[in-house]
Amino acid sequence: MKYVDEFRQRDLALKLAEGIRTAAKPDRIYRLMEFCGGHTHAIFRYGVPDLMPDNVRFVHGPGCPVCVLPIGRIDMAVEIAQRHGAILCSYGDMMRVPGGNRISLQRARADGADIRMVHSTQEALKIAQENPTRDVVMFAIGFETTTPPTAVAIKQADAMGLKNFSAFCNHVLTPAAIQAILDAPDIEQDAVAIDGFLGPAHVSSVIGSQPYVALTEKYRRPVVIAGFEPLDVMQSALMLIEQLNAGRFTVENQYTRVVTPEGNRKAQALVAEVMEMRGEFEWRGLGVIPNSALKIRERYAAFDAERRFDLTPSTAQDIKGCACPEILRGRKRPTDCKLFGTVCTPENPMGSCMVSSEGACAAYWSYGRHRSGSSQTTQESAA
């Protein structure tokens, strides 16, 4: 398969591993945070840690938009369906994430709320057309990758005069989250040290590589935008190590087959027409971050579920004992959580990191990293 098989070749993986072992200086530690859950899964699925020297370590980051959505926003979605009687359309990963009092969308649906799983905003639009007497709300979540489809749906609803469609907008922005992680050492003495970032791939296909430049200059941490195959990750790790060895702190793009410096200008313009920056937004694990999310512009206020149902931001405490917040900041690994593998499993998830298919806990569980002798238990290995 073009652009897949060639990035999983065993011989190239071994050469890259040797290059990393040669480049990594024995007297220092390289702590590389992968922002995307897709990277975390690639790392474990193909046994990449087993090819790394001991002083090159991957630190798991925010992961995915499902993982970082705070419980209060899930409660607001449940309120839309239960209290206001709307048809709530949601992507599948959100369905089982526990909200306040452990009420998930799935649980609310079992209790009678009309909550439907969709694969696209276009499905939600169709449901709105088929149910003209019902309010239909798209539970819109995601990083910059999924924001354009939400903007398209809102513009289409406006063009069609569809009065019963709206979006509950929870789109968040990755550069702001990286900045919040780098700011953490100033406010938390036990914050994790990070030497460089494997930059998000799909997100960067939309926003380009330019938005990270200011971060690398201010915080003196290199960013390498990395693809999701094992050789992508390994090559990106080598690029980061070489930057750190040379004392360089720049943005480099390993994922050149998709990402350009300027990104997708058409998608950026579309989003800018429909949405604007929020003053602040709460992230699970990272707290309230200024200018880190989008809201629907006044021009399209009729399609804003928060205004239509007069919703107010809700706050709720994370489940007691769940270490998702610390895991999302790279301060803990899933196996450091006392709930992992005991009461929290994929069949009975307590936190978003286990529910989401891109979550770090799900990766540890899926690829056997929670078991002793895990180097022999990964399902596949690039080498």
Short mmCIF file of C-alpha atoms in Angstrom, two decimals:
data_model
loop_
_atom_site.label_atom_id
_atom_site.label_comp_id
_atom_site.label_asym_id
_atom_site.label_seq_id
_atom_site.Cartn_x
_atom_site.Cartn_y
_atom_site.Cartn_z
CA MET A 1 0.00 0.00 0.00
CA LYS A 2 1.59 3.26 -1.12
CA TYR A 3 2.61 5.62 1.68
CA VAL A 4 2.02 2.87 4.26
CA ASP A 5 4.10 -0.25 3.59
CA GLU A 6 7.26 1.71 2.84
CA PHE A 7 7.01 3.33 6.27
CA ARG A 8 6.88 -0.04 8.06
CA GLN A 9 9.95 -1.70 6.58
CA ARG A 10 11.99 -3.76 9.00
CA ASP A 11 15.41 -3.05 7.46
CA LEU A 12 14.86 0.70 7.49
CA ALA A 13 13.63 0.53 11.07
CA LEU A 14 16.82 -1.21 12.13
CA LYS A 15 18.94 1.37 10.33
CA LEU A 16 17.05 4.20 12.00
CA ALA A 17 17.41 2.51 15.37
CA GLU A 18 21.15 2.28 14.86
CA GLY A 19 21.24 5.92 13.83
CA ILE A 20 19.40 6.92 16.97
CA ARG A 21 21.72 4.87 19.18
CA THR A 22 24.71 6.52 17.52
CA ALA A 23 23.30 10.04 17.76
CA ALA A 24 22.04 9.85 21.35
CA LYS A 25 24.73 11.06 23.72
CA PRO A 26 25.13 8.64 26.63
CA ASP A 27 25.48 11.44 29.17
CA ARG A 28 22.04 12.95 28.65
CA ILE A 29 18.37 11.96 28.58
CA TYR A 30 16.09 12.81 25.67
CA ARG A 31 12.45 13.22 26.73
CA LEU A 32 10.28 13.51 23.63
CA MET A 33 6.58 14.20 24.01
CA GLU A 34 4.24 12.88 21.34
CA PHE A 35 1.23 15.19 21.24
CA CYS A 36 -1.07 12.85 19.28
CA GLY A 37 -2.60 9.63 20.49
CA GLY A 38 -2.01 8.32 16.98
CA HIS A 39 1.72 8.56 17.65
CA THR A 40 1.31 6.79 21.00
CA HIS A 41 -0.46 3.89 19.31
CA ALA A 42 2.14 3.69 16.52
CA ILE A 43 4.92 3.65 19.11
CA PHE A 44 3.42 0.74 21.02
CA ARG A 45 1.84 -1.19 18.17
CA TYR A 46 5.18 -1.51 16.42
CA GLY A 47 7.36 -1.88 19.48
CA VAL A 48 9.30 1.34 18.87
CA PRO A 49 10.39 1.70 22.54
CA ASP A 50 12.17 -1.62 22.29
CA LEU A 51 14.37 -0.14 19.55
CA MET A 52 15.32 2.95 21.53
CA PRO A 53 18.35 3.31 23.82
CA ASP A 54 17.42 3.71 27.48
CA ASN A 55 18.10 7.44 27.48
CA VAL A 56 15.58 8.18 24.67
CA ARG A 57 12.14 8.24 26.25
CA PHE A 58 8.70 8.95 24.86
CA VAL A 59 6.41 11.07 27.04
CA HIS A 60 2.70 10.79 26.27
CA GLY A 61 0.88 14.07 25.80
CA PRO A 62 -2.71 15.32 25.50
CA GLY A 63 -3.45 12.61 22.95
CA CYS A 64 -6.82 13.29 21.43
CA PRO A 65 -9.76 15.70 21.68
CA VAL A 66 -11.89 13.11 23.42
CA CYS A 67 -9.26 12.75 26.14
CA VAL A 68 -8.93 16.47 26.83
CA LEU A 69 -12.65 17.35 26.88
CA PRO A 70 -13.56 18.10 30.50
CA ILE A 71 -16.38 16.31 32.23
CA GLY A 72 -18.43 19.50 32.45
CA ARG A 73 -18.76 19.72 28.66
CA ILE A 74 -20.04 16.12 28.56
CA ASP A 75 -22.63 17.06 31.16
CA MET A 76 -23.71 19.99 28.97
CA ALA A 77 -24.19 17.62 26.02
CA VAL A 78 -26.28 15.30 28.17
CA GLU A 79 -28.34 18.33 29.23
CA ILE A 80 -29.06 19.19 25.59
CA ALA A 81 -30.55 15.76 25.03
CA GLN A 82 -32.24 15.15 28.39
CA ARG A 83 -33.50 18.54 29.47
CA HIS A 84 -34.12 20.17 26.11
CA GLY A 85 -35.26 17.05 24.26
CA ALA A 86 -33.01 17.55 21.26
CA ILE A 87 -31.57 14.82 19.08
CA LEU A 88 -27.88 14.85 20.00
CA CYS A 89 -25.49 13.55 17.34
CA SER A 90 -22.04 12.44 18.50
CA TYR A 91 -18.94 10.73 17.19
CA GLY A 92 -18.56 7.22 18.58
CA ASP A 93 -15.60 7.79 20.88
CA MET A 94 -17.57 10.26 22.98
CA MET A 95 -20.40 7.85 23.72
CA ARG A 96 -18.79 5.98 26.63
CA VAL A 97 -16.78 8.74 28.29
CA PRO A 98 -18.17 9.13 31.82
CA GLY A 99 -19.51 12.55 32.70
CA GLY A 100 -20.55 13.84 36.11
CA ASN A 101 -21.96 11.11 38.33
CA ARG A 102 -20.56 8.70 35.71
CA ILE A 103 -23.42 9.47 33.30
CA SER A 104 -22.12 9.02 29.76
CA LEU A 105 -23.96 9.71 26.52
CA GLN A 106 -24.50 5.96 26.24
CA ARG A 107 -26.00 5.83 29.72
CA ALA A 108 -28.21 8.84 28.98
CA ARG A 109 -29.42 7.15 25.80
CA ALA A 110 -30.27 4.02 27.74
CA ASP A 111 -32.30 6.23 30.06
CA GLY A 112 -34.37 7.51 27.13
CA ALA A 113 -32.48 10.46 25.66
CA ASP A 114 -32.35 10.59 21.86
CA ILE A 115 -28.60 10.40 21.30
CA ARG A 116 -27.33 9.06 18.00
CA MET A 117 -23.84 8.07 16.91
CA VAL A 118 -22.76 9.58 13.60
CA HIS A 119 -19.62 9.39 11.51
CA SER A 120 -19.81 12.89 10.04
CA THR A 121 -21.49 16.24 10.38
CA GLN A 122 -23.27 15.46 7.11
CA GLU A 123 -25.13 12.64 8.84
CA ALA A 124 -26.28 15.09 11.49
CA LEU A 125 -27.51 17.46 8.79
CA LYS A 126 -29.48 14.63 7.19
CA ILE A 127 -31.07 13.76 10.51
CA ALA A 128 -32.10 17.41 10.89
CA GLN A 129 -33.70 17.37 7.43
CA GLU A 130 -35.58 14.17 8.27
CA ASN A 131 -36.83 15.50 11.62
CA PRO A 132 -38.01 19.06 10.93
CA THR A 133 -39.99 19.30 14.19
CA ARG A 134 -37.02 18.34 16.38
CA ASP A 135 -33.91 20.24 17.35
CA VAL A 136 -30.84 18.36 16.11
CA VAL A 137 -27.47 19.19 17.68
CA MET A 138 -24.06 18.08 16.50
CA PHE A 139 -21.71 17.47 19.45
CA ALA A 140 -18.77 19.02 17.63
CA ILE A 141 -15.39 18.14 19.12
CA GLY A 142 -11.87 17.89 17.79
CA PHE A 143 -8.61 19.63 17.13
CA GLU A 144 -8.08 21.69 14.00
CA THR A 145 -8.51 18.55 11.87
CA THR A 146 -12.24 18.18 12.43
CA THR A 147 -13.10 21.86 12.66
CA PRO A 148 -13.59 22.48 8.89
CA PRO A 149 -16.36 19.84 8.58
CA THR A 150 -18.27 21.55 11.38
CA ALA A 151 -17.91 24.90 9.63
CA VAL A 152 -19.11 23.33 6.37
CA ALA A 153 -22.19 21.87 8.07
CA ILE A 154 -23.11 25.22 9.60
CA LYS A 155 -22.75 27.01 6.27
CA GLN A 156 -24.83 24.33 4.55
CA ALA A 157 -27.55 24.56 7.20
CA ASP A 158 -27.59 28.32 6.71
CA ALA A 159 -27.82 27.99 2.93
CA MET A 160 -30.63 25.44 3.22
CA GLY A 161 -32.54 27.52 5.74
CA LEU A 162 -32.40 24.60 8.15
CA LYS A 163 -33.76 26.11 11.36
CA ASN A 164 -33.56 23.02 13.58
CA PHE A 165 -29.81 22.33 13.24
CA SER A 166 -27.10 23.62 15.54
CA ALA A 167 -23.62 22.66 16.76
CA PHE A 168 -22.33 22.37 20.32
CA CYS A 169 -18.86 23.69 19.55
CA ASN A 170 -15.91 22.20 21.47
CA HIS A 171 -13.14 22.61 18.93
CA VAL A 172 -9.75 23.20 20.54
CA LEU A 173 -6.38 24.44 19.28
CA THR A 174 -3.14 22.52 19.63
CA PRO A 175 -0.47 25.29 19.71
CA ALA A 176 -2.15 26.79 22.78
CA ALA A 177 -2.05 23.40 24.52
CA ILE A 178 1.65 22.94 23.78
CA GLN A 179 2.29 26.37 25.23
CA ALA A 180 0.29 25.47 28.35
CA ILE A 181 2.38 22.33 28.81
CA LEU A 182 5.59 24.32 28.47
CA ASP A 183 4.34 26.97 30.87
CA ALA A 184 3.58 24.32 33.51
CA PRO A 185 7.10 24.20 35.02
CA ASP A 186 6.62 27.81 36.07
CA ILE A 187 3.61 26.94 38.18
CA GLU A 188 4.12 23.31 39.13
CA GLN A 189 7.33 22.17 40.70
CA ASP A 190 6.69 18.56 39.78
CA ALA A 191 5.90 19.19 36.14
CA VAL A 192 7.53 16.81 33.71
CA ALA A 193 10.61 17.92 31.82
CA ILE A 194 10.26 17.84 28.05
CA ASP A 195 13.11 18.29 25.61
CA GLY A 196 11.19 18.28 22.34
CA PHE A 197 7.87 17.52 20.66
CA LEU A 198 6.67 15.12 18.00
CA GLY A 199 4.23 17.58 16.46
CA PRO A 200 0.68 16.61 15.51
CA ALA A 201 0.37 15.34 11.96
CA HIS A 202 -3.24 15.63 10.84
CA VAL A 203 -3.68 18.92 12.68
CA SER A 204 -0.66 20.34 10.88
CA SER A 205 -2.11 19.36 7.52
CA VAL A 206 -4.70 22.07 8.20
CA ILE A 207 -2.73 24.75 10.07
CA GLY A 208 0.70 24.07 8.53
CA SER A 209 4.02 24.17 10.35
CA GLN A 210 4.28 27.93 10.83
CA PRO A 211 2.12 28.18 14.02
CA TYR A 212 4.79 26.29 16.02
CA VAL A 213 7.66 28.63 15.14
CA ALA A 214 6.93 31.13 17.90
CA LEU A 215 6.78 28.31 20.46
CA THR A 216 10.18 26.91 19.52
CA GLU A 217 11.73 30.37 19.68
CA LYS A 218 10.16 31.32 23.02
CA TYR A 219 10.62 28.04 24.88
CA ARG A 220 13.71 26.71 23.07
CA ARG A 221 12.15 23.29 22.45
CA PRO A 222 12.31 21.76 18.97
CA VAL A 223 9.20 20.51 17.20
CA VAL A 224 9.26 17.89 14.45
CA ILE A 225 5.93 17.29 12.76
CA ALA A 226 5.71 13.52 12.48
CA GLY A 227 3.62 11.10 10.45
CA PHE A 228 1.84 8.17 12.08
CA GLU A 229 3.78 5.19 10.76
CA PRO A 230 6.62 3.65 12.82
CA LEU A 231 9.37 4.88 10.52
CA ASP A 232 7.84 8.37 10.66
CA VAL A 233 8.07 8.33 14.43
CA MET A 234 11.61 6.95 14.50
CA GLN A 235 12.90 9.39 11.89
CA SER A 236 11.27 12.26 13.78
CA ALA A 237 12.89 11.13 17.02
CA LEU A 238 16.27 11.15 15.28
CA MET A 239 15.60 14.64 13.90
CA LEU A 240 14.77 15.87 17.40
CA ILE A 241 17.89 14.29 18.89
CA GLU A 242 20.06 15.88 16.21
CA GLN A 243 18.51 19.29 16.89
CA LEU A 244 19.06 18.95 20.62
CA ASN A 245 22.65 17.83 20.15
CA ALA A 246 23.30 20.86 17.95
CA GLY A 247 21.53 23.26 20.31
CA ARG A 248 18.96 24.11 17.67
CA PHE A 249 15.30 24.75 18.49
CA THR A 250 13.34 24.98 15.26
CA VAL A 251 10.30 23.51 13.56
CA GLU A 252 11.10 20.70 11.17
CA ASN A 253 8.62 18.80 9.05
CA GLN A 254 9.13 15.06 8.70
CA TYR A 255 5.58 14.62 7.32
CA THR A 256 6.31 16.45 4.07
CA ARG A 257 4.07 14.15 2.06
CA VAL A 258 1.08 15.85 3.68
CA VAL A 259 2.08 18.98 5.64
CA THR A 260 3.18 22.29 4.13
CA PRO A 261 4.41 25.42 5.94
CA GLU A 262 1.21 27.34 5.22
CA GLY A 263 -1.28 24.46 5.61
CA ASN A 264 -4.67 24.28 3.95
CA ARG A 265 -5.55 27.91 3.28
CA LYS A 266 -9.05 27.08 1.99
CA ALA A 267 -9.93 25.20 5.17
CA GLN A 268 -8.45 27.97 7.33
CA ALA A 269 -10.55 30.60 5.54
CA LEU A 270 -13.69 28.52 5.91
CA VAL A 271 -13.18 28.08 9.64
CA ALA A 272 -12.34 31.77 10.10
CA GLU A 273 -15.62 32.74 8.40
CA VAL A 274 -17.75 30.62 10.75
CA MET A 275 -15.79 30.59 14.00
CA GLU A 276 -13.68 32.86 16.16
CA MET A 277 -11.42 32.54 19.18
CA ARG A 278 -12.85 31.95 22.64
CA GLY A 279 -11.32 33.96 25.44
CA GLU A 280 -10.61 30.79 27.39
CA PHE A 281 -11.56 27.11 27.49
CA GLU A 282 -11.11 24.35 30.03
CA TRP A 283 -8.99 21.36 29.01
CA ARG A 284 -9.03 18.13 30.94
CA GLY A 285 -5.69 17.82 32.68
CA LEU A 286 -4.41 21.20 31.56
CA GLY A 287 -6.95 23.49 33.19
CA VAL A 288 -8.29 26.71 31.71
CA ILE A 289 -6.17 27.89 28.78
CA PRO A 290 -6.62 31.33 27.19
CA ASN A 291 -7.28 31.49 23.46
CA SER A 292 -7.27 27.72 23.12
CA ALA A 293 -10.66 27.01 21.53
CA LEU A 294 -13.16 28.28 19.00
CA LYS A 295 -16.76 29.44 19.21
CA ILE A 296 -19.35 30.17 16.54
CA ARG A 297 -19.41 33.73 15.24
CA GLU A 298 -22.37 36.06 15.75
CA ARG A 299 -23.18 35.82 12.03
CA TYR A 300 -24.04 32.15 12.58
CA ALA A 301 -25.43 32.49 16.12
CA ALA A 302 -28.65 30.73 15.10
CA PHE A 303 -26.61 27.54 14.71
CA ASP A 304 -24.87 27.80 18.06
CA ALA A 305 -26.35 25.26 20.51
CA GLU A 306 -24.89 27.06 23.52
CA ARG A 307 -26.92 30.17 22.64
CA ARG A 308 -29.99 28.31 21.44
CA PHE A 309 -30.36 26.42 24.73
CA ASP A 310 -28.81 29.11 26.92
CA LEU A 311 -26.18 26.70 28.22
CA THR A 312 -23.73 27.79 30.85
CA PRO A 313 -20.32 26.17 31.30
CA SER A 314 -20.51 23.31 33.76
CA THR A 315 -17.75 22.11 36.03
CA ALA A 316 -17.39 18.67 37.52
CA GLN A 317 -14.73 16.78 39.40
CA ASP A 318 -12.79 13.99 37.74
CA ILE A 319 -13.51 10.50 38.94
CA LYS A 320 -11.70 9.90 42.23
CA GLY A 321 -8.46 8.04 41.73
CA CYS A 322 -8.43 8.50 37.94
CA ALA A 323 -5.02 9.75 36.81
CA CYS A 324 -6.14 10.94 33.37
CA PRO A 325 -5.24 14.59 34.13
CA GLU A 326 -1.66 13.67 35.08
CA ILE A 327 -1.33 11.26 32.15
CA LEU A 328 -2.46 13.94 29.70
CA ARG A 329 0.29 16.24 30.98
CA GLY A 330 2.95 13.56 30.73
CA ARG A 331 3.44 13.46 34.48
CA LYS A 332 2.30 9.86 34.82
CA ARG A 333 2.15 6.78 32.69
CA PRO A 334 -1.06 4.74 32.56
CA THR A 335 0.51 2.05 34.70
CA ASP A 336 1.08 4.65 37.43
CA CYS A 337 -2.71 4.95 37.86
CA LYS A 338 -4.04 2.71 40.59
CA LEU A 339 -7.29 2.22 38.67
CA PHE A 340 -5.55 0.99 35.50
CA GLY A 341 -6.27 -2.66 34.85
CA THR A 342 -8.20 -3.03 38.09
CA VAL A 343 -11.51 -1.23 37.98
CA CYS A 344 -10.58 0.65 34.78
CA THR A 345 -10.43 -1.51 31.66
CA PRO A 346 -11.66 -1.05 28.09
CA GLU A 347 -14.84 -2.89 29.09
CA ASN A 348 -15.36 -0.64 32.12
CA PRO A 349 -13.45 2.62 31.48
CA MET A 350 -13.21 5.16 34.25
CA GLY A 351 -11.44 7.90 32.32
CA SER A 352 -11.18 9.32 28.84
CA CYS A 353 -7.67 7.93 28.27
CA MET A 354 -9.07 4.40 28.43
CA VAL A 355 -12.31 5.15 26.54
CA SER A 356 -10.82 6.90 23.55
CA SER A 357 -9.32 4.70 20.88
CA GLU A 358 -6.39 7.15 20.77
CA GLY A 359 -5.94 7.38 24.53
CA ALA A 360 -2.65 6.45 26.19
CA CYS A 361 -4.34 3.97 28.55
CA ALA A 362 -6.06 2.27 25.62
CA ALA A 363 -2.68 2.01 23.87
CA TYR A 364 -1.01 0.46 26.91
CA TRP A 365 -3.85 -2.03 27.24
CA SER A 366 -4.18 -2.86 23.54
CA TYR A 367 -0.51 -3.56 22.98
CA GLY A 368 0.32 -5.23 26.25
CA ARG A 369 2.53 -2.52 27.70
CA HIS A 370 0.93 -3.02 31.08
CA ARG A 371 2.20 -6.58 31.30
CA SER A 372 5.63 -7.57 32.54
CA GLY A 373 8.05 -8.46 29.78
CA SER A 374 6.10 -6.23 27.47
CA SER A 375 8.82 -6.21 24.84
CA GLN A 376 7.66 -9.68 23.90
CA THR A 377 3.97 -8.86 23.99
CA THR A 378 3.56 -6.12 21.43
CA GLN A 379 1.34 -7.38 18.64
CA GLU A 380 3.61 -6.23 15.89
CA SER A 381 7.12 -4.92 15.69
CA ALA A 382 8.82 -2.88 13.04
CA ALA A 383 11.91 -4.93 13.69
#
